[in-house]
PDB file of C-alpha atoms in Angstrom:
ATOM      1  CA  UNK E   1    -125.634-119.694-121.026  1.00  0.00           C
ATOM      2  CA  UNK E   2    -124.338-123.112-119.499  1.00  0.00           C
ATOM      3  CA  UNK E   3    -123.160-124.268-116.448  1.00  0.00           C
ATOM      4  CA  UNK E   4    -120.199-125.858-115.395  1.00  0.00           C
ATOM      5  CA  UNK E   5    -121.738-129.409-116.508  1.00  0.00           C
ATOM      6  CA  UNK E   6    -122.705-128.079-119.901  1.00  0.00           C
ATOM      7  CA  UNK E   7    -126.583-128.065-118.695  1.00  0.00           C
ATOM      8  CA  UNK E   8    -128.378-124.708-120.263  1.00  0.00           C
ATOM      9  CA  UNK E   9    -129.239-122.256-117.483  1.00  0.00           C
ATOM     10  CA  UNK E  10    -132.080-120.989-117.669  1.00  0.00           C
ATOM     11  CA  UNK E  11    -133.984-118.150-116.288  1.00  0.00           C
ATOM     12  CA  UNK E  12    -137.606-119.552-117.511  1.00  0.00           C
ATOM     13  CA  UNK E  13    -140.545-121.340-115.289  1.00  0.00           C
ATOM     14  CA  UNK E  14    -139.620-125.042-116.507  1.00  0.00           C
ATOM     15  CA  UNK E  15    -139.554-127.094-112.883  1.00  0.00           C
ATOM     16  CA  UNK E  16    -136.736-129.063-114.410  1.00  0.00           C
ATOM     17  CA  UNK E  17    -134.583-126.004-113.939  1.00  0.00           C
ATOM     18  CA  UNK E  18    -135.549-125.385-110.683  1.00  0.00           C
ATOM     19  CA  UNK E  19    -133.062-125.928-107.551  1.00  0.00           C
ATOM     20  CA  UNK E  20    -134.973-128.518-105.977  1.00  0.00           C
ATOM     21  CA  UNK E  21    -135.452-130.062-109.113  1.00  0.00           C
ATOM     22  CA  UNK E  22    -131.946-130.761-110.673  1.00  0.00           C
ATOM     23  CA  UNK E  23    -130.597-133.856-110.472  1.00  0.00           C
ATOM     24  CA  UNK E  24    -127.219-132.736-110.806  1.00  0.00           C
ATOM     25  CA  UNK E  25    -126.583-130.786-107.413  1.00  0.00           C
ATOM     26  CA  UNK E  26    -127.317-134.327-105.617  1.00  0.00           C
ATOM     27  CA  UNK E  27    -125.339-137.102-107.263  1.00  0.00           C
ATOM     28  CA  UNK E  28    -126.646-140.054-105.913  1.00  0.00           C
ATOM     29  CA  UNK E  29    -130.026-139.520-106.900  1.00  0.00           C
ATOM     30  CA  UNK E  30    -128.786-138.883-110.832  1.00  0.00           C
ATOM     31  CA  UNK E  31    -126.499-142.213-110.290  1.00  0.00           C
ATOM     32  CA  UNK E  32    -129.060-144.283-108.992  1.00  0.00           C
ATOM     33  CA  UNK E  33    -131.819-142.939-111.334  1.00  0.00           C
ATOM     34  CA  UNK E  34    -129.295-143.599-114.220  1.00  0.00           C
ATOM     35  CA  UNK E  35    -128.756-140.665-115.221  1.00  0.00           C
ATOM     36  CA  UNK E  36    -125.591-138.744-116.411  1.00  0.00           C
ATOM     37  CA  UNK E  37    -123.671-138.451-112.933  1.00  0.00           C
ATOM     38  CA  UNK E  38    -122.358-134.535-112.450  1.00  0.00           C
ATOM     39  CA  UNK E  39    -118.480-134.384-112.728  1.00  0.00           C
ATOM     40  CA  UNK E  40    -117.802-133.182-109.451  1.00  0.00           C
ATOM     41  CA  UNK E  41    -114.306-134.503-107.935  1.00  0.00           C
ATOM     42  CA  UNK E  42    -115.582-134.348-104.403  1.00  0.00           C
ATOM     43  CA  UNK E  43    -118.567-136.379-105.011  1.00  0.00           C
ATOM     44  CA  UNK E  44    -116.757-138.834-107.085  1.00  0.00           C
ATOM     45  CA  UNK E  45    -113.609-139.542-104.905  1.00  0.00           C
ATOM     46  CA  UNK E  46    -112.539-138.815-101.769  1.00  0.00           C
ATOM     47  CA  UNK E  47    -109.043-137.296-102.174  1.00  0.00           C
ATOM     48  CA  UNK E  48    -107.688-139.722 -99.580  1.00  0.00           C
ATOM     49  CA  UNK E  49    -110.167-142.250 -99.910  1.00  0.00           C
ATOM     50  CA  UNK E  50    -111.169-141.864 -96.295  1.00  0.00           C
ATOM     51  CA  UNK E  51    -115.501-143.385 -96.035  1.00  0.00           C
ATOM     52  CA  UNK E  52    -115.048-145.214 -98.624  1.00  0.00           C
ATOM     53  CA  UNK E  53    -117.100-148.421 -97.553  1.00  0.00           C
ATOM     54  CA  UNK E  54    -116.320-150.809 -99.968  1.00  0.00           C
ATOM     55  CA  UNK E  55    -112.615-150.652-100.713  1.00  0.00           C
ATOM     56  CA  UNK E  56    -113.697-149.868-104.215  1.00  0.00           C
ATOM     57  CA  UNK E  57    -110.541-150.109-106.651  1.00  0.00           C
ATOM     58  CA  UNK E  58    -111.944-146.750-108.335  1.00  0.00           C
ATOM     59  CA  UNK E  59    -111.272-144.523-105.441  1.00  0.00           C
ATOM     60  CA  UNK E  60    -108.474-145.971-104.384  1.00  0.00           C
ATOM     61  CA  UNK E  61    -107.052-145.393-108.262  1.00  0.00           C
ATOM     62  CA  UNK E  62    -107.520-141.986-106.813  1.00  0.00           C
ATOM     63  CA  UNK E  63    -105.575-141.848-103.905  1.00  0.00           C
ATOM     64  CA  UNK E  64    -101.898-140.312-104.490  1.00  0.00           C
ATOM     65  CA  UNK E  65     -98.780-141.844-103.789  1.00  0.00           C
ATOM     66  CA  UNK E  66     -96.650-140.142-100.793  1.00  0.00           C
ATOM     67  CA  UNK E  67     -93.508-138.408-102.026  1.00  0.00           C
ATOM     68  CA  UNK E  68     -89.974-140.055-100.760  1.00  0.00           C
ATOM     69  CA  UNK E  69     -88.452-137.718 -98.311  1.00  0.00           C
ATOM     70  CA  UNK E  70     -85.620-135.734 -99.778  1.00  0.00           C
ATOM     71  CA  UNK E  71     -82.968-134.239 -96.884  1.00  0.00           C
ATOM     72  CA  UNK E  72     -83.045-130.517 -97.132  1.00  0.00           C
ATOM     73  CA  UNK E  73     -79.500-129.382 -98.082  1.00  0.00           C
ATOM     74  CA  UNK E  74     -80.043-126.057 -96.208  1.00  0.00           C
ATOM     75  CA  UNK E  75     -80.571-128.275 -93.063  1.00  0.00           C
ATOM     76  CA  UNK E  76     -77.192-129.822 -93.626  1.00  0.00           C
ATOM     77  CA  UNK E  77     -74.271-129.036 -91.086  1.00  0.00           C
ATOM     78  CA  UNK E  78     -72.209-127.264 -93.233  1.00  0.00           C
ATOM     79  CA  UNK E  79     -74.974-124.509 -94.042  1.00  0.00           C
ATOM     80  CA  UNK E  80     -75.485-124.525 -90.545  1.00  0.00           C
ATOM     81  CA  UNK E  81     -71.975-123.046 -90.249  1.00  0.00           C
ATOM     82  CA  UNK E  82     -72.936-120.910 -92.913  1.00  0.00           C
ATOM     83  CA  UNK E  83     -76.000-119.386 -91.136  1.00  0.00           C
ATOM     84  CA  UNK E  84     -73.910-118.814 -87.635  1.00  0.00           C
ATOM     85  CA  UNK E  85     -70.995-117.518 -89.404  1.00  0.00           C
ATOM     86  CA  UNK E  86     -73.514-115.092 -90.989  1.00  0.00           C
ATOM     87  CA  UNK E  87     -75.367-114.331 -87.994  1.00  0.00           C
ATOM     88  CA  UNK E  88     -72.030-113.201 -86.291  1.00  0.00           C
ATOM     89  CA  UNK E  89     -70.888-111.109 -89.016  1.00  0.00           C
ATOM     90  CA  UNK E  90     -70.630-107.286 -88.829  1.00  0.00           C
ATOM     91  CA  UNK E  91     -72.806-107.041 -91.354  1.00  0.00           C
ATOM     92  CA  UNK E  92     -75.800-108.682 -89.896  1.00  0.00           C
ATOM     93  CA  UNK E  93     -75.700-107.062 -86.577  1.00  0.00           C
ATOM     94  CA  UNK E  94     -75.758-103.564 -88.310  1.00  0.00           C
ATOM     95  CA  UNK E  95     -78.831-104.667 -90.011  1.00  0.00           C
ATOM     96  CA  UNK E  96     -80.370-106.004 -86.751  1.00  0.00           C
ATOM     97  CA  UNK E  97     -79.115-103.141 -84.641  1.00  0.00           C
ATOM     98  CA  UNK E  98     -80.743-100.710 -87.099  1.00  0.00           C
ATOM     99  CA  UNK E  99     -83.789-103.006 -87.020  1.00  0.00           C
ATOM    100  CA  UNK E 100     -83.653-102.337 -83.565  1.00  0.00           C
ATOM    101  CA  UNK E 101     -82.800 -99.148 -83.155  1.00  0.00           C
ATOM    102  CA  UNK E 102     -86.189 -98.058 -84.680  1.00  0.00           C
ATOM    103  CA  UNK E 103     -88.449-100.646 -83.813  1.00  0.00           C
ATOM    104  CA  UNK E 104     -87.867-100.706 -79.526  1.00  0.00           C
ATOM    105  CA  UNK E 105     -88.287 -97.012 -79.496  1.00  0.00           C
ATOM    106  CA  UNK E 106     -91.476 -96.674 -81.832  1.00  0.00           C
ATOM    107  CA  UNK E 107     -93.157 -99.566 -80.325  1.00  0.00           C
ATOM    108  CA  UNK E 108     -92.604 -98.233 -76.461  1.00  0.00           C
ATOM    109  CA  UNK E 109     -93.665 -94.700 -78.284  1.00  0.00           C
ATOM    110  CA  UNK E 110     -96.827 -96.084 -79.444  1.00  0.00           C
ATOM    111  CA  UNK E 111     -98.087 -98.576 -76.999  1.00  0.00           C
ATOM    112  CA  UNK E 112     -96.712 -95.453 -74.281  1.00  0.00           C
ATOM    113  CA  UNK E 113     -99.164 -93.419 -76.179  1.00  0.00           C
ATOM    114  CA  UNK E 114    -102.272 -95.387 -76.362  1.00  0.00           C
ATOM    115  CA  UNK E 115    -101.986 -96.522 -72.785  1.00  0.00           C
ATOM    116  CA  UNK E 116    -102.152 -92.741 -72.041  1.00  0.00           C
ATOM    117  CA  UNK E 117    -105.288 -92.540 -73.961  1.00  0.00           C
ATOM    118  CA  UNK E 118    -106.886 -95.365 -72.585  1.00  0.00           C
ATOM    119  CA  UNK E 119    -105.913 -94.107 -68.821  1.00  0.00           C
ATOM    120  CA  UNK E 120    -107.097 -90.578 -69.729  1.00  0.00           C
ATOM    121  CA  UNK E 121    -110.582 -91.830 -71.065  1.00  0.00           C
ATOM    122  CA  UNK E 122    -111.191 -94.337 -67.939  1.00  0.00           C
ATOM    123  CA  UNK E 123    -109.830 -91.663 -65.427  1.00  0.00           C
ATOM    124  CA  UNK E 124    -111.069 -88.553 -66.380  1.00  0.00           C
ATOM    125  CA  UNK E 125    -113.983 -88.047 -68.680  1.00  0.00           C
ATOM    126  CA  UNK E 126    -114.692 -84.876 -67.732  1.00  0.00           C
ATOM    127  CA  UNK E 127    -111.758 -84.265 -69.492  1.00  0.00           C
ATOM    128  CA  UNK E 128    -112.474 -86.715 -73.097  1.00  0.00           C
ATOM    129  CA  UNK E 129    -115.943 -84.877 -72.297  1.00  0.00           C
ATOM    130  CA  UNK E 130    -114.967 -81.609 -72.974  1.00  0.00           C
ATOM    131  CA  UNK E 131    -115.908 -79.882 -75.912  1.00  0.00           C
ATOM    132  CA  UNK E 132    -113.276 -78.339 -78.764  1.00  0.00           C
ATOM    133  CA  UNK E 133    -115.439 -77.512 -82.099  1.00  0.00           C
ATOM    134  CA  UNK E 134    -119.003 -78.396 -82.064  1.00  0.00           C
ATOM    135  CA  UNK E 135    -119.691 -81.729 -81.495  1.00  0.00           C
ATOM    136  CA  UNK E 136    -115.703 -82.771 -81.660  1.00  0.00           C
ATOM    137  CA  UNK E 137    -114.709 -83.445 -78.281  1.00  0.00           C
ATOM    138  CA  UNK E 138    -111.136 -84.617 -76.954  1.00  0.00           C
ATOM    139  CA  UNK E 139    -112.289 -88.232 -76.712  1.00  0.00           C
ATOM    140  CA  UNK E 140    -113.168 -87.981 -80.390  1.00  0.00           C
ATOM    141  CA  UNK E 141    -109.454 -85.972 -81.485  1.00  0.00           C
ATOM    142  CA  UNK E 142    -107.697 -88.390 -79.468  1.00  0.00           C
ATOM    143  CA  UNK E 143    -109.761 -91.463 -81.067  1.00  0.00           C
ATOM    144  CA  UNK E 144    -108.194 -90.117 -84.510  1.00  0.00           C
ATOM    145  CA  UNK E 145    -105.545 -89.653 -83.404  1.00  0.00           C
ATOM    146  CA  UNK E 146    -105.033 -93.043 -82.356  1.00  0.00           C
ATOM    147  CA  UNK E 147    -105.449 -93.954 -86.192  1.00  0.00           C
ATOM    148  CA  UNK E 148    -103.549 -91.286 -87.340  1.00  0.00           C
ATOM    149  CA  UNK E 149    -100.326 -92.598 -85.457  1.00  0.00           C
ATOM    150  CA  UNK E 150    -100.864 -95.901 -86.536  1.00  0.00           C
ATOM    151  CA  UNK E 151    -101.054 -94.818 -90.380  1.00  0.00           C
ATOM    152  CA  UNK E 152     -97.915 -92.628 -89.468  1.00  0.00           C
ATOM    153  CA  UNK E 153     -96.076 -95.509 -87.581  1.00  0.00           C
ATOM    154  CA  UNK E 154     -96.792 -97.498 -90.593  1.00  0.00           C
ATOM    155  CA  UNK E 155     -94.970 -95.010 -93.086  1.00  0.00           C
ATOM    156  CA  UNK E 156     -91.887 -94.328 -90.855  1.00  0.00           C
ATOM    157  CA  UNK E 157     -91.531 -98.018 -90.497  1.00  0.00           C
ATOM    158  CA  UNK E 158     -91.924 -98.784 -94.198  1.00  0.00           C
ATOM    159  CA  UNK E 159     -89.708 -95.808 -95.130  1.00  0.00           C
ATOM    160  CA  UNK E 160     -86.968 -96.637 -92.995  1.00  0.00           C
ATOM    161  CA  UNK E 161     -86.429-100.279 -94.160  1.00  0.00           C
ATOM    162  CA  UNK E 162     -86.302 -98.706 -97.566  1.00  0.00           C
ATOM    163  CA  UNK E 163     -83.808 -96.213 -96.899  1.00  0.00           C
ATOM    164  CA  UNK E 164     -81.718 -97.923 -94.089  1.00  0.00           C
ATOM    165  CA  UNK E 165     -81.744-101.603 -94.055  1.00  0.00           C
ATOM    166  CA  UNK E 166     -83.170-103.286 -97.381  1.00  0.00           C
ATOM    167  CA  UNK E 167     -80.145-102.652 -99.789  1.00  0.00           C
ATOM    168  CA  UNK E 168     -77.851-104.073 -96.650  1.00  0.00           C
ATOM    169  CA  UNK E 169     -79.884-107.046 -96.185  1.00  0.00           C
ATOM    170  CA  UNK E 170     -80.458-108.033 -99.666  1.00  0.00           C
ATOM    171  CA  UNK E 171     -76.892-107.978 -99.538  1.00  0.00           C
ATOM    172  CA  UNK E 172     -76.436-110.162 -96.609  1.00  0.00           C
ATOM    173  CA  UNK E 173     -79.029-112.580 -98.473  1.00  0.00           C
ATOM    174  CA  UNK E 174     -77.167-113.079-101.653  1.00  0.00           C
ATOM    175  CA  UNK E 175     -74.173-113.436 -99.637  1.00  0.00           C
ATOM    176  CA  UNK E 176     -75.846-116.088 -97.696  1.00  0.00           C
ATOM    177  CA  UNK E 177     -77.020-118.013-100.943  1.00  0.00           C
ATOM    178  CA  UNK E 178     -73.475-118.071-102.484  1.00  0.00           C
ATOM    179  CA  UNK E 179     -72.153-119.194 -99.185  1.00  0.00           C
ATOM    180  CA  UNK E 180     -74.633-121.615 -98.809  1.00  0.00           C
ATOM    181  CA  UNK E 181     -74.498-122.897-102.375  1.00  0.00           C
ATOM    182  CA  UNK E 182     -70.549-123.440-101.758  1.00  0.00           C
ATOM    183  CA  UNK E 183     -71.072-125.050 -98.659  1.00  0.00           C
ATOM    184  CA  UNK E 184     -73.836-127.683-100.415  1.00  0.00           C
ATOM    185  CA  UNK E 185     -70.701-128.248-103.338  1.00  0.00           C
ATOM    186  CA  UNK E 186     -72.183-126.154-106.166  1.00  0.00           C
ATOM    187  CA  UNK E 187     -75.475-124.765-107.400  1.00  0.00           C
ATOM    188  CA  UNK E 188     -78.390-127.432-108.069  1.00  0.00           C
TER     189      UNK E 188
END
């Protein structure tokens, strides 16, 4: 088996294959020594030729040019219309009032419930104490449940998107996108 600089691997007693040995993990050793110099881009150039001491023309070779700025079309006024027109559209406050309409409620739900259990287990744990089979207690049902709503929040969320408010927003998106693409003057 080789490694990634074609040297064998091996598995043997030879103290040239050892860690401390190898003159590959440390490559200033093998390039002073004159040895073959491991191929290993972050020993061989820095990728913005930051410490380099010398100015040497090889790392700087090395050293990529910055891209010119392009303007973002989608930044441009017109599809800046495009986004407010969009935003005060029917359909996009249906979407967001659905959005709404299930997230406010199941979020005050939740956090409503585990404040509850955190008050309960401060204030009276006599009460988390108490027994119900065996070694189950309240504390421990309530500790479930805890998980159990959040795996069941999870689903409810999930499933409503899917059944109330994905199809309408894709909608709304490719909508966007052809508005958009008529307000940049065609597609690109």
């Amino acid at each position: 088996m080789h490694s990634s600089n074609g040297r064998a691997r091996g598995g043997g007693s030879d103290p040239e294959d050892s860690f401390e040995n190898r003159e590959d993990r440390h490559p200033g050793v093998a390039a002073a020594s004159g040895t073959v110099k491991y191929d290993d881009p972050w020993y061989d150039a820095l990728a913005s030729g930051w410490g380099e001491s010398g100015g040497s023309a090889a790392a700087s070779s090395f050293v990529p040019t910055p891209r010119p700025e392009v303007p973002d079309p989608a930044k441009s006024p017109a599809a800046a219309e495009v986004y407010l027109e969009v935003q005060r559209s029917a359909a996009f406050q249906e979407v967001r009032g659905r959005y709404l309409r299930f997230v406010v409620p199941a979020g005050v739900g939740f956090f409503a419930w585990y404040v509850a259990y955190v008050v309960t287990a401060t204030t009276a744990p006599g009460f988390m104490a108490r027994p119900v089979v065996g070694a189950v207690n309240v504390a421990m049902l309530a500790g479930l449940g805890q998980f159990l709503s959040t795996f069941l929040l999870t689903w409810a969320y999930a499933r409503h998107a899917r059944l109330r408010r994905d199809r309408a927003a894709l909608e709304l998106r490719w909508d966007t996108q052809e508005l958009t693409r008529g307000a940049r003057g065609g597609a690109l």
